[in-house]
Coordinates of N, CA and C in Angstrom, one line a residue:
Q1 N -20.8 23.0 -33.7 CA -21.7 22.3 -32.7 C -20.8 22.4 -31.3
V2 N -21.8 22.7 -30.5 CA -21.5 22.9 -29.2 C -21.0 21.5 -28.4
Q3 N -19.9 21.4 -27.7 CA -19.5 20.2 -27.1 C -19.0 20.7 -25.8
L4 N -19.6 19.9 -24.8 CA -19.2 20.1 -23.5 C -18.8 18.7 -22.7
V5 N -17.4 18.8 -22.0 CA -16.6 17.7 -21.8 C -16.4 17.9 -20.1
E6 N -17.1 17.3 -19.2 CA -16.7 17.3 -17.8 C -15.5 16.3 -17.6
S7 N -14.9 16.8 -16.5 CA -13.8 15.8 -15.7 C -14.0 16.3 -14.2
G8 N -12.8 15.6 -13.5 CA -12.5 16.0 -12.5 C -13.3 15.4 -11.1
G9 N -14.4 14.7 -11.6 CA -15.3 13.7 -10.5 C -14.2 12.5 -10.0
G10 N -14.9 12.2 -8.9 CA -14.1 10.9 -8.0 C -14.7 10.7 -6.7
S11 N -14.0 9.9 -5.9 CA -14.6 9.6 -4.6 C -13.8 10.2 -3.6
V12 N -14.4 10.8 -2.6 CA -13.6 11.4 -1.4 C -14.4 11.3 -0.2
Q13 N -13.6 11.5 1.0 CA -14.5 11.6 2.0 C -15.2 13.0 2.4
A14 N -16.0 13.1 3.3 CA -16.6 14.2 3.7 C -15.9 15.1 4.3
G15 N -16.0 16.3 3.7 CA -14.9 17.5 4.5 C -13.8 17.8 3.2
R16 N -13.7 17.1 2.3 CA -12.8 17.2 1.4 C -13.2 18.1 0.4
S17 N -12.5 18.3 -0.6 CA -12.6 19.1 -1.8 C -12.5 18.3 -3.1
L18 N -13.2 18.9 -4.2 CA -12.9 18.7 -5.7 C -13.3 19.8 -6.2
R19 N -12.5 19.9 -7.6 CA -12.6 20.8 -8.5 C -13.1 20.0 -9.7
L20 N -14.6 20.3 -10.4 CA -14.8 19.8 -11.6 C -14.4 21.0 -12.7
S21 N -14.3 20.3 -13.8 CA -13.9 21.0 -15.0 C -14.8 20.8 -16.4
C22 N -15.3 21.7 -16.8 CA -16.1 21.6 -18.1 C -15.6 22.2 -19.3
A23 N -14.8 21.4 -20.2 CA -14.0 22.2 -21.3 C -15.0 22.0 -22.4
T24 N -15.0 23.3 -23.0 CA -16.1 23.4 -24.0 C -15.5 23.9 -25.4
S25 N -16.3 23.8 -26.4 CA -15.8 24.1 -27.8 C -17.3 23.9 -28.6
G26 N -16.7 24.8 -29.9 CA -18.0 24.8 -30.7 C -18.7 26.1 -30.5
F27 N -18.5 27.0 -29.6 CA -19.4 28.2 -29.7 C -18.3 29.3 -29.0
T28 N -19.2 30.7 -29.0 CA -18.5 31.5 -28.4 C -18.7 31.8 -27.0
F29 N -17.8 31.4 -26.3 CA -17.9 31.3 -24.6 C -18.6 32.2 -23.8
S30 N -18.2 33.6 -24.3 CA -19.0 34.7 -23.5 C -20.0 35.1 -24.2
D31 N -20.6 34.5 -25.1 CA -22.0 34.6 -25.5 C -23.1 33.8 -24.7
Y32 N -22.6 32.7 -23.9 CA -23.4 31.8 -23.4 C -23.6 32.1 -21.5
Y33 N -24.5 31.6 -21.2 CA -24.5 31.7 -19.7 C -24.6 30.1 -19.4
M34 N -24.1 29.6 -18.4 CA -23.8 28.2 -18.1 C -24.2 27.8 -16.6
G35 N -24.4 26.5 -16.6 CA -24.5 26.0 -15.3 C -24.0 24.7 -15.0
W36 N -24.0 24.3 -13.4 CA -23.7 23.0 -13.2 C -25.0 22.5 -12.4
F37 N -25.3 21.2 -12.8 CA -26.4 20.4 -12.3 C -26.0 19.0 -11.6
R38 N -26.9 18.4 -10.9 CA -26.3 17.3 -10.5 C -27.6 16.5 -10.2
Q39 N -27.5 14.9 -10.5 CA -28.7 14.0 -10.3 C -28.0 12.8 -9.6
G40 N -28.8 12.5 -8.4 CA -28.6 11.2 -7.6 C -29.5 10.3 -8.2
P41 N -29.2 9.1 -7.7 CA -30.1 7.9 -8.0 C -31.6 8.1 -7.3
G42 N -32.7 8.1 -8.5 CA -33.8 8.3 -8.1 C -34.4 9.7 -7.6
T43 N -33.5 10.8 -8.0 CA -33.8 12.2 -8.0 C -33.7 12.6 -9.2
E44 N -34.5 14.1 -9.0 CA -34.8 15.0 -10.3 C -33.1 15.6 -10.4
R45 N -33.1 15.9 -11.5 CA -31.9 16.9 -11.7 C -31.9 18.3 -11.1
E46 N -30.9 18.6 -10.3 CA -30.8 19.8 -9.6 C -29.9 20.7 -10.1
G47 N -30.4 22.1 -10.2 CA -29.4 23.0 -10.7 C -28.5 23.5 -9.2
V48 N -27.3 23.3 -9.3 CA -26.3 23.5 -8.3 C -25.9 25.1 -8.5
A49 N -25.4 25.5 -9.6 CA -24.9 26.7 -9.7 C -25.2 27.2 -10.9
C50 N -25.2 28.3 -11.5 CA -25.3 29.1 -12.6 C -24.2 30.4 -12.8
V51 N -23.7 30.9 -14.1 CA -23.0 31.8 -14.0 C -23.3 32.7 -15.6
G52 N -23.5 33.9 -15.1 CA -23.9 34.6 -16.5 C -22.7 34.9 -17.5
S53 N -23.2 35.5 -18.6 CA -21.9 35.9 -19.4 C -20.8 37.0 -18.9
D54 N -21.4 37.7 -17.8 CA -20.4 38.5 -17.4 C -19.8 38.0 -16.0
D55 N -20.0 36.5 -15.7 CA -19.6 36.2 -14.6 C -20.2 36.1 -13.3
S56 N -21.4 37.0 -13.6 CA -22.4 36.8 -12.0 C -22.9 35.6 -11.8
A57 N -22.8 34.9 -10.6 CA -23.1 33.7 -10.2 C -24.3 33.7 -9.4
S58 N -25.2 32.6 -9.3 CA -26.1 32.2 -8.5 C -25.9 30.8 -7.9
Y59 N -26.3 30.4 -6.7 CA -26.2 29.1 -6.0 C -27.6 28.9 -5.5
A60 N -27.5 27.2 -5.4 CA -28.7 26.7 -4.7 C -28.4 27.0 -3.1
D61 N -29.3 27.1 -2.4 CA -28.9 27.2 -0.9 C -28.2 26.0 -0.7
S62 N -28.4 24.8 -1.0 CA -27.6 23.4 -0.3 C -26.1 23.7 -0.6
V63 N -25.7 24.5 -1.6 CA -24.3 24.5 -1.8 C -23.7 25.9 -1.6
Q64 N -24.6 26.8 -1.1 CA -24.2 28.2 -1.0 C -23.0 28.3 0.2
G65 N -22.0 28.9 -0.3 CA -20.7 29.0 0.7 C -19.9 27.9 1.0
R66 N -20.2 26.9 -0.1 CA -19.2 25.7 -0.1 C -18.8 25.6 -1.4
F67 N -19.4 25.8 -2.3 CA -19.4 25.7 -3.9 C -19.1 26.9 -4.5
T68 N -17.9 27.1 -5.4 CA -17.7 28.3 -6.4 C -17.7 27.8 -7.9
I69 N -18.8 28.5 -8.6 CA -18.7 28.2 -10.0 C -17.9 29.5 -10.7
F70 N -17.1 29.2 -11.5 CA -16.4 30.3 -12.3 C -16.0 30.0 -13.7
R71 N -15.5 30.7 -14.6 CA -15.2 30.9 -15.7 C -13.7 31.1 -16.0
D72 N -13.2 30.3 -17.2 CA -11.8 31.1 -17.3 C -11.9 31.2 -18.8
H73 N -11.9 32.4 -19.2 CA -12.4 32.9 -20.7 C -10.9 32.8 -21.5
A74 N -9.7 32.3 -20.9 CA -8.5 32.1 -21.7 C -8.4 30.8 -22.2
D75 N -9.2 29.9 -21.6 CA -9.4 28.6 -22.2 C -10.7 28.1 -22.6
D76 N -11.5 29.0 -22.1 CA -13.0 28.5 -22.5 C -13.7 27.4 -21.6
T77 N -13.4 27.1 -20.4 CA -13.4 26.3 -19.6 C -14.3 26.7 -18.3
L78 N -15.3 25.7 -17.9 CA -16.3 26.2 -16.8 C -15.9 25.3 -15.7
Y79 N -15.6 25.8 -14.6 CA -15.2 25.0 -13.2 C -16.2 25.3 -12.2
L80 N -16.2 24.4 -11.2 CA -16.9 24.0 -10.1 C -15.9 23.9 -9.1
Q81 N -15.8 24.8 -8.0 CA -14.9 24.4 -6.8 C -15.8 23.9 -5.7
M82 N -15.7 22.7 -5.6 CA -16.6 22.1 -4.4 C -15.6 21.9 -3.2
D83 N -16.1 22.6 -1.9 CA -15.2 22.4 -0.7 C -16.2 21.9 0.2
M84 N -15.8 21.4 1.3 CA -16.5 20.8 2.6 C -17.5 19.9 2.1
L85 N -17.3 18.9 1.2 CA -18.0 18.0 0.5 C -19.1 17.2 1.6
K86 N -20.3 16.9 1.4 CA -21.0 16.0 2.3 C -21.4 14.9 1.6
P87 N -21.9 13.7 2.1 CA -22.5 12.5 1.6 C -23.7 12.7 0.7
E88 N -24.2 14.0 0.9 CA -25.6 14.4 0.1 C -25.2 14.9 -1.1
D89 N -24.0 15.5 -1.2 CA -23.4 15.9 -2.7 C -23.1 15.0 -3.5
T90 N -23.2 13.4 -3.2 CA -23.1 12.6 -4.1 C -24.1 12.6 -5.2
A91 N -23.5 12.4 -6.4 CA -24.4 12.6 -7.6 C -23.5 12.4 -9.0
M92 N -24.2 12.4 -10.1 CA -23.6 12.6 -11.3 C -24.0 14.3 -11.4
Y93 N -22.7 14.8 -11.9 CA -22.5 16.1 -12.1 C -22.5 16.6 -13.8
Y94 N -23.3 17.4 -14.0 CA -23.3 17.7 -15.6 C -23.0 19.1 -15.9
C95 N -22.5 19.6 -16.6 CA -22.3 21.2 -16.9 C -23.2 21.3 -18.3
A96 N -24.0 22.6 -18.4 CA -24.8 22.8 -19.2 C -24.6 24.4 -19.7
A97 N -24.9 24.7 -21.3 CA -24.9 26.0 -21.8 C -26.0 26.5 -22.6
R98 N -26.1 27.6 -22.5 CA -27.2 28.2 -23.2 C -26.9 29.7 -23.8
R99 N -27.1 29.7 -25.2 CA -26.6 31.1 -25.9 C -27.8 32.1 -25.1
R100 N -27.3 33.1 -24.5 CA -27.8 34.4 -24.3 C -28.6 34.9 -25.2
S101 N -29.5 35.4 -25.1 CA -30.5 36.2 -25.8 C -30.0 37.7 -26.0
P102 N -29.9 38.3 -27.0 CA -29.6 39.6 -27.1 C -30.2 40.6 -26.1
Y103 N -31.4 40.1 -25.7 CA -32.6 40.8 -25.2 C -32.4 40.8 -23.6
T104 N -31.5 39.8 -22.9 CA -31.2 39.4 -21.7 C -30.0 39.9 -21.1
S105 N -30.2 40.4 -20.1 CA -28.8 40.9 -19.5 C -27.7 39.9 -19.1
S106 N -26.3 40.7 -19.3 CA -25.4 39.7 -19.0 C -25.1 39.0 -17.8
W107 N -25.9 39.5 -17.1 CA -25.7 39.2 -15.5 C -26.4 37.8 -15.4
Y108 N -27.5 37.6 -16.6 CA -28.4 36.5 -16.2 C -27.9 35.3 -16.3
C109 N -28.3 34.3 -15.7 CA -28.2 32.8 -15.5 C -29.4 32.1 -15.0
S110 N -29.3 31.0 -15.1 CA -30.8 30.1 -14.6 C -30.1 28.8 -14.2
R111 N -30.9 28.3 -12.9 CA -30.6 26.9 -12.5 C -31.8 26.0 -12.8
R112 N -32.8 26.4 -13.9 CA -33.7 25.5 -14.1 C -33.0 24.6 -15.5
S113 N -33.2 23.4 -15.5 CA -32.6 22.7 -16.4 C -33.3 22.7 -17.7
S114 N -34.8 23.0 -17.6 CA -35.3 23.3 -18.8 C -34.8 24.3 -19.7
N115 N -34.1 25.2 -19.1 CA -33.5 26.6 -19.7 C -32.5 26.1 -20.6
F116 N -31.9 25.1 -20.6 CA -30.7 24.8 -21.3 C -30.7 23.8 -22.5
D117 N -30.1 24.0 -23.6 CA -30.0 23.0 -24.5 C -28.9 22.1 -25.0
N118 N -27.8 22.5 -24.1 CA -26.6 21.9 -24.5 C -26.1 21.3 -23.0
W119 N -25.6 19.8 -23.4 CA -25.5 19.3 -22.0 C -24.0 18.3 -22.3
G120 N -23.1 18.2 -21.1 CA -22.3 17.2 -21.3 C -22.7 15.9 -20.7
Q121 N -21.7 15.1 -20.8 CA -22.1 13.3 -20.3 C -22.1 13.3 -19.1
G122 N -21.4 14.1 -18.1 CA -21.6 14.1 -16.9 C -20.3 13.6 -16.2
T123 N -20.1 13.8 -14.8 CA -18.9 13.3 -14.1 C -19.3 12.8 -12.5
Q124 N -19.0 11.5 -12.3 CA -19.4 11.1 -10.9 C -18.8 11.5 -10.0
V125 N -19.5 12.1 -8.8 CA -18.9 12.8 -7.6 C -19.5 11.7 -6.6
T126 N -18.6 11.0 -5.7 CA -19.0 10.2 -4.5 C -18.4 10.7 -3.3
V127 N -19.3 11.0 -2.3 CA -18.6 11.6 -0.9 C -19.4 10.5 0.2
S128 N -17.9 10.1 0.9 CA -18.3 9.0 1.9 C -18.2 9.9 3.0
S129 N -18.9 9.0 4.1 CA -18.7 9.6 5.4 C -17.8 9.0 6.4

């Protein structure tokens, strides 16, 4: 059973940093591509960043250069390093995972929420100006 547990959210001032963690269990970490999503009040869920099973990454334009997604294969944890935070980054952040098809390249990942079938419960990030 796939389990994803996010942590690391909090309230910070603009310009500060936070690191989100997503502890995983119940699946072979390297066989899955993963992503971070966020959803603010009254908004649709947005794909922030994703990482392929070979650690290739892709970012939304809104976070490119400020956020870094990476995986620690030693403890099967997904991270999102968030620097230079802005008030518009305020949202609930979710990690997600999807088993990569054997016909899909190892670099592949997706920032579309409909491509994921495993989700964590979320961690709140609030950035004040």
